[in-house]
Amino acid sequence: MRKLCAAVFAISMAACLPAAAQADYPTKPIRLVLPYPAGGSTDGIARLVADGMSRRLGQQMVIDNRPGAAGNIASDLVAKAAPDGYTLLLGFNTALTVTPGLSPNLTFNVQKDFVPITELADGQYILVVNPELPVKNVAELVAYAKENPGKISFSSGGLGSSHHLSAELFMAMTGTKLTHLSYKGGGPAATAVLGNEAQMVFGSVATTVPHIQAGKMRAIATTGLQRFPALPDVPTLDESGLKGFDVGTWYGLLAPAGTPQPIIDRLQQAASAAVNEDSAKSGLALMGLRPIGGSGKDFNDLIVRETATWARIIKEAGIKLQ
Amino acid sequence: MELFSNLALGFSVALSFHGLLYCFVGVMLGTFIGVLPGVGPLVTISVLLPITYNLEPSSALIMLAGIYYGAQYGGSTTAILVNLPGESSSVVTCLDGHQMARRGRAGPALAIAAIGSFIAGTVSNVVVAAFAPALSAWALNFGSPEYFSIMVLGLVTAAVLSHGSMIKAISMIVLGLILGLSGTDVNSGTYRFTFGLPELTDGIDFVVVAMGMFGLAEIIANIQRPEAREIFSSKVSNLLPSRADMKASAWPIARGTALGSILGILPGTGTTISSFMSYALEKKFSRHPERFGHGAIEGVAGPESANNAAAQTAFIPTLTLGIPHNGTMALMLGALTMFGIAPGPQVMTSHPDLFWGLVASMWIGNLMLLVLNLPMLGLWVKMLAVPYRLLYPAIVILSCVGVYTLSNSSLSVVLLAVFGLVGLVFVKLDFAPAPLLLGFILGPMMEENLRRSMVMSRGDPSIFVTRPMSVAMLLIAAILLASMLIPMIRHKKEEAVASDA
Amino acid sequence: MKTSILGNKDFLGGLLLVAIGAGAAFISRSYPMGTLRQMGPGFMPFSLALLLMGLGLLLALRAPHDGEELEWGGGLRPVLVVLGAVLLFAQVLEPLGLVLSSMILIIASSLAHTPFRLRETLLLSVGLTVGVVLLFAYALEIPFALWPRGL
C-alpha cells in the first residue's frame, strides 16, 4: 500500500512538474540519503559534501541516514523516490557494483533506476602485513604464501567487502591460498593485523597509514593504478607483477531515474565545486580520498565497468551469500 | 617527570577559557540528551559535528567527549527514575536504582551514581594518563579466543545477577543470544531470523529491546497497579545518601572503578561487561545478597562506577589505535580526521595538547557533572511527583520518536511494542529481563569470535585452553558457576533429607 | 499452592521456551551448519535453540516442585491500549507526519489510564507535541515530515 502511494505520488509529481519549477530549483531542502548510520568517516564525507552543496544551491541539504542491508535500504528508497531532485543518494562502490553480483533478488536495478550525477571522490586500499611476517614486497609475499599454503590469514570487514574481494582477486591472480578471517568492519580488521591475529589486510588509508608510519604495519603495495601520494615509495600491485590489478573505493551522487536533466546538471556543478574547494580537499585527503566531481557519463561508465569486473571475480572465486 | 609536564600541558588546555566553555557546553548538552529516553549521544554529536568544524580541534574534541560522558551520566538518571535504560551500561543501573526510586530513595540513588562516577572518573583518568601506551599494547594481545572467553565469563556473571531460579536466568541468556544473532552473519553474509524484512538485516537495535522490555513493560505494569503509581512521590526521604549509604558504597565504588578501568580498554565489550560484572561481584561480596534487586545501594554504586571508569579508558583504543569503541567514538574519530589529525599511535606525540587536553578535560568534566547534578537532584525527584497519568504519555512519545530516529524506520517502533509485550509476559512468569539483554549484546560478538578462533585453530577447540589469558578467564567462569550450583544442589539434598525425615 | 499445572508459572514459562526454541531451530535448520573448523551460519542458532528447548523442558518438568501459581490481575486494558497506541503510531508516522501522529499517540496511550480526562489529555497532547517537534525536528534536525504527505 505504501509503495503504491509512493508510486502514484511519484507519477503525479513527475507529470505536473512544470518547466518553471525546474528553473528555480531548488525551492525546498534536499534530502541526501546515506546508506550509513550517523557516525563513522563516511558520515563525515556526506556532511562535508552536503555543507558545500547547501551553500551553492541556497537550500539546506538534509542528511537522512538509512543504514541496513549492505546499503540496499538506502538504494531502494531513492530508486523509488519521486524524480524531482529533492531525494538523492550518496552511494559507494560495493553497494552499487558488488551487491548486484552477490544478491540476485534485489528490489531495484542500479543501472536502470538511477541517474548517476557525479563521482565525488575515490581512494585506494593498501596491502599491509604485520611486520613479523618475513616479506618486504609482493614477490616475497607470494613466494612465502606458496611455501606455506593456508598459513597466512587475511582479515576483512566481512564477506563481500572490498577488503575481502581484493584478497580474492589477489589469490586468483597469484595462485596463492590464504585463510580468510572476517571481522565486523574495516577497523577491527586492521586491528587484527596489528595484533598479528591476521597477517595481512587490504586496508583503507585511514586504518593503515598511521600504523605504517609508526612501524606497526608494513606496506607492501597499493591497489590503484597510480601510487598513493602519501606513500610514494610503495609500489602498486599493477607494477609489482599483478598486471591490471585496480581496486578502489569511491563515493558518488545519484538521483532517481527520470530526474530532469537541468536539475542533474545543477547538482553536478554544485557537487563538483563542493568537493574541490580547499577545505573539502584537505578533509578528504586525510581519509585517503581524492576529490573527483566529474561528469555523470564518466560516473555511469565506472559503475558499468566495475559491476562487470566484480561479477566476474565473485563468480570465479565462488563467493555466495547463502 | 614527563607525566607531570604532560598533565600540566593538558590542564593548561582544559582550563583555558575555551576549554572550560566547551567542556561545560558539552557536559550540559550531553546530560540533557542522555536524560531524554531514546535520544542518544550519537544523534546529538552528528548534528553538532558541522558546528565543531569551526572550532579549535582541542575545543571540539573536549565538547564531543563531554557530550559522550555527559549522556552516559544522564542515561543513568533516566534508568533510575523511570526504568528506561538508554544505553547498554545503564541496564544494570535499572535493577536496583529504579527499585530505590520506588522506595522513595531516588535522591540517594542519583547522588551515589554521581559520586561513584566522579571517583571512578578521577581514578581511571590517572590510569589513562599514566598507562595509555602500555595499555593499548596490552589490548592488542587480546585475540579472538580471549574475547570469546571473556564473554563466557560475562554471561556466567549475568546468571549470578538474577535472583531466583538459575535455570530461568540461563534460559534468558540463551534467548538473548539467539535474538542477538538476528541480522546478517558476518562470516557468510547469510540473513538470519530476519523474517524477510530488509530492515532486520542489520539486526535489532539494542535500544529497542531494552526500552521495550524495561520501559514500556514497566509503564504498562504501573498502570495496571494503581496503588504502585504514586509510590514515588509519597515517601521521599532525604535527597543525599546517609552516612550508612556512603559506607556501604565505598568498596563497591572502589571495586567497580578497578574493574571498569581495566575492561574499558577492550574495544566494543568493555563498558557493558564491566557494569554487569561489577553488579555480580557486589552481590557475591555482599553479606545480604537477597537485598539485590530490591534497592540495594551497592548495586547502583558499583556498576555506575564501573561503567564510567570504562567509558573513560575506552578513549585509549580510540585515540591510540584508531579503533572506535562504539558509534559515538567513531564519530569523534571522524571529527578528528576532519581536523587533519589521523588517530593512531602518534597522536600522543604529534598532538600532545589535544591528547592531554582531552585527558584533563575529562576530569574537569566529571567534576562539572557532579557539581551541576547534585543541586539538580531535588528537581529530578520532583519530576516523579508529576501525576503518573501525565508522565507516562510523555515517556511513551519520547521513546517512540527516539526509537524511530535510530534508523529512521517505523519497524523499530513496531518492535518496541513487540518487546514491550515480551517483557510483560516474561515478568509475569518471573523471568528477569536483564540477563536477556546481556546475552543479546554479547551473542553476535561471541559467535563471531568463536568461529574466527576455530578458523585460526583449524577446528581444534583446545585453542581456548592453551592460551593463558583465555584459560584463566574460563577457569574463573567455571569456579563462579560451581559456586552457584553447589549450594543449590546441597540445598536440594537437605530439603530431600528433611522431607524424608 | 500447587493447584493446577496449567496455572503454574514455571510450567507455562518452560513451554514458552520450548516453543520459542523449536521455532528458532526450525528456522535455523535452513542455514548451513558447516564444520567445526568452518562453522556455518546455522551452527550457533541451532545449538542455542536446542539448548533453549532443553532448558524449557527442565523448567516445565520441575514445575510441580518449584513453580508458583500465575496471577493474572491488572487487566488487559493497559496492555492493549498502550501497545496498540505504539503500533498505531508506527503506522501513521510516515503518512500523517510527526505532528498529527504524536498527538494521536499521546491521546491514545492516555486512554489506558482510568478515569480518562479529555481536556487535560488534549492539553497534554498539544504541549508534548510542541516539545517533540522542537526537539527532534528543529534542535536535532532529524528529517521528519511534520504534516501529512502532499500538503
mmCIF file of C-alpha atoms in Angstrom, chain A residues 2 37-41 43-45 47-48 51 63-70 72-73 103 149-153 157-159 179-185 187-188 191-192 194-197 206-207 209-211 213-214 216 282-284 286-287 320-322, chain B residues 42-43 46-47 49-50 53 140-146 184-191 198-202 267 320-324 327 330-331 334 336-346 404 406-410 444 448-449 452 455-456 458 467:
data_model
loop_
_atom_site.group_PDB
_atom_site.id
_atom_site.type_symbol
_atom_site.label_atom_id
_atom_site.label_comp_id
_atom_site.label_asym_id
_atom_site.label_seq_id
_atom_site.Cartn_x
_atom_site.Cartn_y
_atom_site.Cartn_z
ATOM 1 C CA ARG A 2 2.716 2.406 0.958
ATOM 2 C CA PRO A 37 24.312 5.176 10.323
ATOM 3 C CA ALA A 38 25.255 8.530 11.777
ATOM 4 C CA GLY A 39 28.896 8.190 12.749
ATOM 5 C CA GLY A 40 31.999 6.967 11.039
ATOM 6 C CA SER A 41 34.120 8.693 8.472
ATOM 7 C CA ASP A 43 29.088 10.197 7.521
ATOM 8 C CA GLY A 44 31.785 12.831 7.705
ATOM 9 C CA ILE A 45 32.213 12.815 3.919
ATOM 10 C CA ARG A 47 28.312 16.147 5.825
ATOM 11 C CA LEU A 48 31.275 17.775 4.136
ATOM 12 C CA ASP A 51 27.673 21.544 3.587
ATOM 13 C CA ILE A 63 21.233 14.045 5.599
ATOM 14 C CA ASP A 64 18.923 11.096 6.052
ATOM 15 C CA ASN A 65 20.766 8.082 7.468
ATOM 16 C CA ARG A 66 19.143 4.872 6.260
ATOM 17 C CA PRO A 67 21.589 2.144 7.141
ATOM 18 C CA GLY A 68 20.976 -1.527 6.643
ATOM 19 C CA ALA A 69 21.159 -4.445 4.265
ATOM 20 C CA ALA A 70 24.604 -3.502 2.913
ATOM 21 C CA ASN A 72 20.247 -1.737 -0.111
ATOM 22 C CA ILE A 73 17.691 0.010 2.094
ATOM 23 C CA SER A 103 22.470 -10.941 -4.166
ATOM 24 C CA PRO A 149 49.826 -22.677 1.914
ATOM 25 C CA GLY A 150 46.926 -21.566 4.125
ATOM 26 C CA LYS A 151 49.281 -20.267 6.796
ATOM 27 C CA ILE A 152 48.813 -16.610 6.055
ATOM 28 C CA SER A 153 45.446 -15.262 7.148
ATOM 29 C CA GLY A 157 35.455 -6.248 7.078
ATOM 30 C CA GLY A 158 33.016 -9.010 6.195
ATOM 31 C CA LEU A 159 32.016 -11.234 3.324
ATOM 32 C CA THR A 179 42.852 -18.081 5.045
ATOM 33 C CA HIS A 180 40.005 -15.602 5.381
ATOM 34 C CA LEU A 181 39.227 -14.168 8.823
ATOM 35 C CA SER A 182 36.192 -11.965 8.718
ATOM 36 C CA TYR A 183 35.563 -9.096 11.148
ATOM 37 C CA LYS A 184 32.787 -6.643 11.690
ATOM 38 C CA GLY A 185 34.104 -3.688 9.731
ATOM 39 C CA GLY A 187 38.600 -1.010 11.842
ATOM 40 C CA PRO A 188 38.650 -4.362 13.664
ATOM 41 C CA THR A 191 43.477 -4.154 14.393
ATOM 42 C CA ALA A 192 43.699 -7.891 13.782
ATOM 43 C CA LEU A 194 48.295 -5.100 14.483
ATOM 44 C CA GLY A 195 47.788 -7.948 16.955
ATOM 45 C CA ASN A 196 49.092 -10.478 14.400
ATOM 46 C CA GLU A 197 45.865 -12.454 14.527
ATOM 47 C CA ALA A 206 42.542 5.798 7.425
ATOM 48 C CA THR A 207 43.065 2.463 9.170
ATOM 49 C CA VAL A 209 48.679 4.807 7.179
ATOM 50 C CA PRO A 210 49.142 5.925 10.825
ATOM 51 C CA HIS A 211 50.289 2.424 11.742
ATOM 52 C CA GLN A 213 54.204 5.446 9.840
ATOM 53 C CA ALA A 214 54.556 4.100 13.369
ATOM 54 C CA LYS A 216 53.403 -1.319 13.353
ATOM 55 C CA SER A 282 42.060 18.531 2.856
ATOM 56 C CA GLY A 283 39.321 16.693 4.737
ATOM 57 C CA LEU A 284 39.076 14.074 2.010
ATOM 58 C CA LEU A 286 43.027 12.690 5.341
ATOM 59 C CA MET A 287 40.697 9.848 4.641
ATOM 60 C CA LYS A 320 27.923 -16.744 -2.430
ATOM 61 C CA LEU A 321 25.523 -15.252 0.016
ATOM 62 C CA GLN A 322 23.765 -18.280 1.401
ATOM 63 C CA LEU B 42 25.176 9.637 18.533
ATOM 64 C CA VAL B 43 22.396 11.766 17.059
ATOM 65 C CA SER B 46 26.282 14.051 14.396
ATOM 66 C CA VAL B 47 24.115 17.169 14.456
ATOM 67 C CA LEU B 49 29.641 17.928 14.026
ATOM 68 C CA PRO B 50 29.362 20.644 11.356
ATOM 69 C CA TYR B 53 34.469 22.289 12.255
ATOM 70 C CA LEU B 140 46.345 -5.973 21.243
ATOM 71 C CA ASN B 141 47.237 -9.275 22.913
ATOM 72 C CA PHE B 142 43.544 -9.824 23.249
ATOM 73 C CA GLY B 143 42.729 -12.006 20.273
ATOM 74 C CA SER B 144 39.533 -13.743 19.235
ATOM 75 C CA PRO B 145 39.893 -16.666 21.716
ATOM 76 C CA GLU B 146 40.386 -14.229 24.606
ATOM 77 C CA THR B 184 23.442 -10.559 8.689
ATOM 78 C CA ASP B 185 26.020 -13.164 9.634
ATOM 79 C CA VAL B 186 29.493 -11.603 9.409
ATOM 80 C CA ASN B 187 31.177 -14.768 8.190
ATOM 81 C CA SER B 188 28.836 -15.905 5.453
ATOM 82 C CA GLY B 189 26.578 -12.958 4.729
ATOM 83 C CA THR B 190 23.522 -15.098 5.449
ATOM 84 C CA TYR B 191 20.437 -13.272 6.694
ATOM 85 C CA PRO B 198 15.202 -5.794 4.912
ATOM 86 C CA GLU B 199 15.200 -3.519 7.985
ATOM 87 C CA LEU B 200 16.203 -6.501 10.108
ATOM 88 C CA THR B 201 19.291 -7.368 8.075
ATOM 89 C CA ASP B 202 21.407 -5.228 10.377
ATOM 90 C CA PRO B 267 37.131 -2.264 22.283
ATOM 91 C CA THR B 320 45.923 5.403 20.149
ATOM 92 C CA LEU B 321 44.834 2.651 17.774
ATOM 93 C CA GLY B 322 42.112 4.432 15.888
ATOM 94 C CA ILE B 323 39.608 1.730 16.866
ATOM 95 C CA PRO B 324 36.289 3.235 17.797
ATOM 96 C CA GLY B 327 29.253 4.686 17.089
ATOM 97 C CA ALA B 330 33.573 6.545 15.586
ATOM 98 C CA LEU B 331 32.008 9.926 15.038
ATOM 99 C CA GLY B 334 35.664 11.128 12.077
ATOM 100 C CA LEU B 336 39.487 14.242 14.292
ATOM 101 C CA THR B 337 40.208 13.254 10.730
ATOM 102 C CA MET B 338 38.338 16.310 9.558
ATOM 103 C CA PHE B 339 40.730 18.438 11.580
ATOM 104 C CA GLY B 340 43.700 16.828 9.909
ATOM 105 C CA ILE B 341 44.581 14.561 12.788
ATOM 106 C CA ALA B 342 44.888 10.909 11.945
ATOM 107 C CA PRO B 343 44.117 8.834 15.019
ATOM 108 C CA GLY B 344 46.856 6.371 15.723
ATOM 109 C CA PRO B 345 49.832 5.669 17.894
ATOM 110 C CA GLN B 346 51.427 9.012 17.180
ATOM 111 C CA TYR B 404 12.284 5.817 15.213
ATOM 112 C CA LEU B 406 17.719 5.165 15.409
ATOM 113 C CA SER B 407 17.484 4.227 11.754
ATOM 114 C CA ASN B 408 14.500 6.297 10.605
ATOM 115 C CA SER B 409 12.360 3.228 10.373
ATOM 116 C CA SER B 410 8.804 2.588 11.601
ATOM 117 C CA PRO B 444 26.804 -11.861 17.868
ATOM 118 C CA GLU B 448 31.983 -14.095 15.625
ATOM 119 C CA ASN B 449 34.954 -14.691 17.925
ATOM 120 C CA ARG B 452 37.134 -16.977 13.975
ATOM 121 C CA VAL B 455 39.213 -20.999 11.749
ATOM 122 C CA MET B 456 42.518 -19.923 13.311
ATOM 123 C CA ARG B 458 41.845 -25.274 12.137
ATOM 124 C CA ARG B 467 46.238 -19.536 25.625
#
